[in-house]
Coordinates of C-alpha atoms in Angstrom, one line a residue:
M1 CA 6.0 -24.1 -9.3
T2 CA 8.1 -24.7 -6.2
T3 CA 11.2 -24.1 -8.0
F4 CA 10.0 -21.1 -9.2
I5 CA 9.2 -19.9 -6.2
I6 CA 12.2 -20.7 -4.4
R7 CA 13.9 -19.1 -7.6
R8 CA 11.9 -15.9 -6.8
L9 CA 12.9 -16.2 -2.7
L10 CA 16.4 -16.2 -3.9
L11 CA 15.8 -13.0 -5.8
L12 CA 14.3 -11.1 -3.3
P13 CA 17.8 -10.4 -1.1
L14 CA 19.2 -9.2 -4.5
I15 CA 16.1 -6.9 -6.1
V16 CA 16.3 -5.3 -1.8
V17 CA 20.0 -4.6 -2.2
G18 CA 20.0 -3.3 -5.4
V19 CA 17.3 -0.4 -4.7
S20 CA 18.9 0.3 -1.5
L21 CA 21.8 0.7 -2.9
I22 CA 20.5 3.4 -5.5
I23 CA 18.9 5.4 -2.4
F24 CA 22.1 4.3 -0.7
S25 CA 24.3 6.3 -3.0
L26 CA 22.1 9.4 -3.9
F27 CA 21.9 10.3 0.1
Q28 CA 26.3 10.4 -0.3
I29 CA 25.9 13.9 -1.2
L30 CA 25.5 15.0 2.8
G31 CA 28.8 15.2 4.9
P32 CA 29.5 12.7 7.7
D33 CA 28.3 15.0 10.2
K34 CA 24.9 15.5 8.5
L35 CA 24.6 11.5 7.7
L36 CA 25.7 10.6 11.6
A37 CA 22.6 12.9 12.9
S38 CA 20.5 10.1 11.3
Y39 CA 21.6 7.3 13.4
V40 CA 21.4 9.6 16.4
N41 CA 19.0 10.8 18.8
P42 CA 18.6 14.7 18.5
N43 CA 18.5 15.0 22.4
V44 CA 21.5 13.0 22.3
F45 CA 23.3 14.4 19.4
D46 CA 23.7 17.7 21.0
K47 CA 25.2 16.6 24.2
L48 CA 27.9 14.2 22.0
T49 CA 31.6 15.4 22.8
P50 CA 34.2 15.1 19.6
S51 CA 35.5 11.8 20.6
E52 CA 32.1 10.3 21.1
L53 CA 31.0 11.9 17.3
D54 CA 34.5 10.2 16.0
A55 CA 33.5 7.0 17.8
L56 CA 30.0 6.7 16.3
K57 CA 31.1 8.0 12.7
E58 CA 33.3 4.8 13.3
K59 CA 30.3 2.7 14.2
Y60 CA 28.7 3.2 11.1
G61 CA 31.7 3.9 8.7
L62 CA 30.9 7.0 7.6
N63 CA 34.2 8.4 7.2
D64 CA 35.1 4.7 4.9
P65 CA 35.2 4.1 1.4
F66 CA 31.6 4.1 -0.4
V67 CA 31.2 0.4 -0.3
Q68 CA 32.5 -0.2 2.9
R69 CA 30.1 2.2 4.0
Y70 CA 27.0 0.9 2.3
G71 CA 28.2 -2.7 3.6
K72 CA 28.1 -1.7 7.5
W73 CA 24.7 0.2 6.9
L74 CA 23.4 -3.1 5.6
W75 CA 25.1 -5.3 8.3
N76 CA 23.3 -2.9 10.5
A77 CA 20.3 -3.1 8.8
L78 CA 20.0 -6.7 9.0
K79 CA 20.3 -6.7 12.9
G80 CA 17.5 -4.0 12.7
D81 CA 19.4 -0.9 13.8
L82 CA 18.3 1.2 10.9
G83 CA 19.0 4.3 12.4
W84 CA 17.2 7.3 14.2
S85 CA 14.1 8.5 12.6
Q86 CA 14.0 12.6 13.0
V87 CA 10.0 12.3 11.7
G88 CA 8.7 9.3 14.1
K89 CA 11.2 10.5 17.2
E90 CA 12.3 6.7 17.8
P91 CA 13.9 4.4 16.0
V92 CA 13.3 3.6 12.1
L93 CA 12.1 0.2 12.5
K94 CA 10.0 0.6 15.1
A95 CA 8.4 4.1 13.7
I96 CA 7.6 1.8 10.3
W97 CA 5.9 -1.1 12.4
S98 CA 4.1 1.2 14.5
R99 CA 2.7 2.7 11.6
F100 CA 2.1 -0.3 8.8
P101 CA -1.5 -1.7 11.2
Y102 CA -2.8 1.7 10.3
T103 CA -1.9 1.7 6.5
L104 CA -2.7 -2.3 6.6
E105 CA -6.4 -1.8 7.7
L106 CA -6.8 0.8 5.4
A107 CA -5.7 -1.7 2.9
L108 CA -7.8 -3.9 4.4
Y109 CA -11.1 -2.0 4.1
A110 CA -10.2 -0.3 0.6
L111 CA -9.4 -4.1 -1.1
L112 CA -13.0 -5.6 -1.3
P113 CA -14.7 -2.7 -2.6
V114 CA -12.1 -1.8 -4.9
V115 CA -11.7 -5.1 -6.3
G116 CA -15.3 -6.5 -5.9
V117 CA -16.4 -3.6 -7.2
G118 CA -14.2 -2.9 -10.0
I119 CA -14.6 -6.6 -11.8
W120 CA -18.3 -6.4 -11.4
L121 CA -18.6 -3.0 -13.6
G122 CA -15.9 -4.2 -16.0
V123 CA -18.0 -6.9 -16.5
A124 CA -21.2 -5.7 -16.5
A125 CA -20.0 -2.7 -19.2
A126 CA -18.5 -5.5 -21.3
V127 CA -22.0 -7.9 -21.4
N128 CA -24.2 -4.6 -21.8
R129 CA -21.5 -3.7 -25.0
D130 CA -22.7 -0.3 -26.0
K131 CA -25.8 -0.2 -24.4
F132 CA -27.0 2.5 -21.9
L133 CA -25.3 0.8 -18.8
D134 CA -21.8 0.4 -20.9
H135 CA -21.7 4.0 -21.9
F136 CA -22.9 5.0 -18.3
I137 CA -19.8 3.2 -16.9
R138 CA -17.8 4.5 -19.4
I139 CA -17.8 7.8 -18.8
F140 CA -18.0 7.0 -15.0
A141 CA -14.2 5.4 -15.5
I142 CA -13.2 8.4 -17.8
V143 CA -14.2 10.8 -15.0
G144 CA -13.1 8.5 -12.4
W145 CA -9.5 8.1 -13.7
S146 CA -9.0 11.7 -14.5
F147 CA -9.9 13.4 -11.5
P148 CA -6.5 13.6 -9.2
D149 CA -6.9 11.7 -5.9
F150 CA -5.6 15.1 -3.7
V151 CA -8.8 17.1 -5.4
F152 CA -11.6 14.2 -5.1
G153 CA -9.7 13.0 -1.1
L154 CA -10.8 17.1 -0.6
L155 CA -13.7 17.2 -2.3
I156 CA -15.0 14.4 0.4
L157 CA -13.6 16.2 3.3
M158 CA -15.4 19.3 2.0
V159 CA -18.4 17.7 1.8
F160 CA -18.7 14.9 4.4
Y161 CA -16.8 16.6 7.2
S162 CA -17.0 20.2 6.6
V163 CA -20.5 20.3 5.7
L164 CA -22.1 17.1 7.1
G165 CA -20.2 16.5 9.7
W166 CA -19.8 12.4 9.0
F167 CA -16.2 11.6 8.0
P168 CA -13.5 13.0 10.3
P169 CA -10.0 12.9 9.2
G170 CA -7.6 11.4 11.3
N171 CA -7.1 7.3 13.0
L172 CA -9.5 8.1 15.6
S173 CA -11.4 11.0 18.2
Q174 CA -9.4 12.6 21.1
W175 CA -11.7 10.7 23.6
A176 CA -11.4 6.9 21.8
E177 CA -7.2 7.6 21.4
E178 CA -7.1 8.2 25.5
V179 CA -9.0 5.2 25.7
V180 CA -6.7 3.0 23.4
K181 CA -3.5 4.1 24.7
S182 CA -4.8 3.1 28.2
P183 CA -2.9 0.0 29.9
E184 CA -6.6 -1.5 30.2
Y185 CA -6.9 -1.8 26.3
L186 CA -5.8 -4.7 24.8
K187 CA -4.1 -4.6 21.4
V188 CA -4.4 -8.2 20.1
T189 CA -3.9 -6.9 16.3
H190 CA -2.9 -3.7 16.1
L191 CA -6.1 -2.9 13.9
L192 CA -8.0 -0.3 15.3
T193 CA -11.3 -1.7 14.3
I194 CA -10.5 -5.2 15.0
D195 CA -8.9 -4.5 18.5
A196 CA -12.0 -2.5 19.4
L197 CA -14.0 -6.1 18.7
I198 CA -12.0 -7.8 20.8
N199 CA -12.0 -5.3 23.6
G200 CA -16.4 -4.6 23.3
R201 CA -16.3 -1.5 22.7
L202 CA -18.3 -1.0 19.5
D203 CA -18.2 2.8 20.3
I204 CA -14.9 2.6 19.3
F205 CA -15.1 0.5 16.3
W206 CA -17.7 3.1 15.3
D207 CA -15.3 5.9 15.5
A208 CA -12.6 4.3 14.0
L209 CA -15.0 3.2 11.0
R210 CA -15.9 6.9 10.2
H211 CA -12.6 7.7 10.8
I212 CA -11.9 5.0 7.9
I213 CA -14.6 5.5 5.3
G214 CA -13.3 9.0 3.8
P215 CA -10.1 7.4 3.3
V216 CA -11.8 4.3 1.7
M217 CA -14.3 6.5 -0.5
T218 CA -11.0 8.2 -1.9
L219 CA -8.8 5.2 -2.9
S220 CA -12.2 3.3 -3.9
F221 CA -13.1 6.0 -6.7
L222 CA -9.9 6.4 -8.2
W223 CA -9.2 2.7 -8.6
W224 CA -12.4 1.3 -9.6
A225 CA -11.8 3.7 -12.8
Y226 CA -9.2 1.9 -13.9
L227 CA -9.7 -1.3 -12.8
L228 CA -13.3 -1.7 -14.4
R229 CA -11.3 -0.4 -17.8
I230 CA -9.0 -3.2 -17.8
T231 CA -11.8 -5.8 -16.9
R232 CA -13.7 -4.5 -19.7
S233 CA -11.5 -4.9 -22.4
S234 CA -10.0 -8.4 -21.0
M235 CA -13.8 -9.2 -21.0
L236 CA -15.0 -8.0 -24.3
E237 CA -11.4 -9.3 -26.0
V238 CA -12.4 -13.3 -24.2
L239 CA -16.0 -13.2 -25.5
S240 CA -15.1 -12.8 -29.2
K241 CA -13.1 -16.4 -28.9
E242 CA -14.5 -18.9 -31.0
Y243 CA -15.0 -21.3 -27.5
V244 CA -17.4 -18.8 -25.9
R245 CA -18.9 -18.3 -29.2
T246 CA -19.1 -22.7 -29.1
A247 CA -20.8 -22.7 -25.8
R248 CA -23.8 -20.0 -26.7
A249 CA -24.2 -22.3 -29.8
K250 CA -24.1 -25.6 -27.5
G251 CA -27.0 -24.0 -25.8
V252 CA -25.2 -23.2 -22.4
A253 CA -26.8 -20.5 -20.3
E254 CA -25.7 -17.0 -20.9
H255 CA -24.8 -17.1 -17.0
D256 CA -22.8 -19.8 -17.4
V257 CA -20.7 -18.4 -20.5
I258 CA -20.2 -15.3 -18.9
H259 CA -19.1 -16.4 -15.4
K260 CA -17.9 -20.1 -16.1
H261 CA -15.9 -19.7 -19.3
A262 CA -15.2 -16.2 -20.1
K263 CA -15.1 -14.5 -16.6
R264 CA -12.1 -16.7 -15.7
N265 CA -10.0 -16.5 -18.5
A266 CA -10.5 -12.5 -18.4
M267 CA -9.0 -12.5 -15.2
I268 CA -4.9 -13.1 -16.1
P269 CA -4.4 -9.2 -17.0
V270 CA -6.8 -8.6 -13.9
V271 CA -4.7 -9.9 -11.5
T272 CA -1.9 -8.1 -12.4
V273 CA -3.5 -5.0 -11.9
A274 CA -5.2 -5.8 -8.7
G275 CA -1.8 -7.1 -7.1
A276 CA 0.1 -3.5 -8.2
M277 CA -2.9 -2.0 -6.7
V278 CA -2.9 -4.1 -3.3
I279 CA 1.4 -3.6 -3.1
G280 CA 0.7 0.3 -3.6
L281 CA -2.1 0.4 -0.6
L282 CA 0.6 -2.1 1.1
S283 CA 3.5 0.2 0.6
G284 CA 1.6 3.4 1.6
T285 CA -1.0 5.3 0.2
V286 CA 0.7 9.1 0.6
I287 CA -1.9 11.7 -0.5
V288 CA -4.7 10.2 1.2
E289 CA -2.8 9.5 4.7
V290 CA -1.4 13.2 4.1
I291 CA -4.9 14.8 3.2
F292 CA -6.9 12.6 5.9
N293 CA -4.0 12.9 8.3
R294 CA -3.7 9.2 9.1
T295 CA -0.8 7.9 10.5
G296 CA 0.6 5.8 7.8
I297 CA 3.8 4.6 6.5
G298 CA 2.9 6.8 3.4
R299 CA 2.3 9.5 5.0
L300 CA 6.0 8.9 7.4
A301 CA 7.8 8.3 4.2
A302 CA 6.3 12.1 2.8
E303 CA 7.7 13.6 5.8
A304 CA 10.6 12.0 6.0
A305 CA 11.6 12.8 2.2
V306 CA 10.7 16.4 3.1
Q307 CA 12.7 16.7 6.0
L308 CA 16.0 14.7 4.2
D309 CA 15.4 12.0 6.8
Y310 CA 18.0 9.9 5.8
A311 CA 17.6 6.9 7.8
T312 CA 14.1 7.0 7.7
V313 CA 14.0 7.2 3.3
L314 CA 16.4 3.8 3.5
G315 CA 14.0 2.0 6.0
N316 CA 11.2 2.9 4.1
T317 CA 13.0 1.5 0.8
L318 CA 13.5 -1.9 2.0
F319 CA 10.5 -2.2 3.4
Y320 CA 8.7 -1.0 0.0
S321 CA 11.1 -3.4 -1.6
T322 CA 10.4 -6.6 0.5
I323 CA 6.9 -5.7 -0.2
L324 CA 7.0 -5.4 -4.1
V325 CA 9.0 -8.2 -4.9
L326 CA 6.8 -10.4 -2.6
G327 CA 3.9 -9.2 -4.0
N328 CA 4.8 -9.6 -7.7
L329 CA 5.8 -13.4 -6.5
I330 CA 1.8 -13.9 -5.3
I331 CA 0.9 -12.3 -8.6
D332 CA 2.8 -15.0 -10.6
I333 CA 1.4 -17.6 -8.5
L334 CA -2.3 -16.7 -9.3
Y335 CA -1.7 -16.7 -12.8
A336 CA -1.3 -20.6 -12.5
V337 CA -4.5 -20.8 -10.7
F338 CA -6.5 -18.8 -13.2
D339 CA -4.8 -19.9 -16.3
P340 CA -3.7 -23.3 -16.1
R341 CA -1.8 -22.7 -19.9
V342 CA 0.8 -21.1 -18.1
R343 CA 3.6 -22.8 -16.8
L344 CA 6.0 -21.4 -14.1
G345 CA 8.5 -24.0 -13.3

């Protein structure tokens, strides 16, 4: 196990470099002047003299051959200099880290209902195969998986915000934003709901919760549909195995057959799907963040792509690829937890 983890961690830099190299290559169709604008604050860029511009081009290697240019970019990235974010109006690294807590909070709140309820519905459908409950859950899954996420998100906004006025878009109400930005307000975790509890502000906690329920409902409905289908199929396959029939023949309680014998062995494909979902949530849910006007890294990436913000796109690529590799490492380790037959060494 230790050898496997070390081997995968050693592969992390290679994968990150490979992904960033592909994106870096695509942006080389832009001229040196356009690329340079991604490294400098626009307010400063307009005031630079030709000699200062040449010095900056030399610093970032924009006149060098491709390999040297990429090498200088990678070296600056390792030092934390990813350039200037035109979208975030601040350095790229700071723009990513300032928005990541909003994405992380959304992922944490969506994770429990998505994984917990999705697995529960899948197991319930498999155990009640071809009964009314199974048919109902399967119809729910088909409808949910066929529903475009942007349409469902807009429906949530229309019903629960425009009509009922319960769950508004954004991160916080204006009055709560002013309190959070005040110097007296402690920002320990940078998660709005957690920091609100730490500061003893239940009003801000409830306001942040109201703003996050809509996105969580959208994500949950869409991912439930997929996860329960995977869980149901896996459970049905395991329930047909000989050792399950043997356990029933020996008189083992049905509850123990389902939860101690079948469910654990059915979790292997579910772990893969659930792990990919978590990676996707942490990487930023672009459509949901845009629809609900949430300040997250998914929305940052979308705006950067639209505005051809070269530096921000490359910075996000590094961030996404790192999360992807670490997430897949955790998934592989969980295989051994759920199935001792898996040998990772």
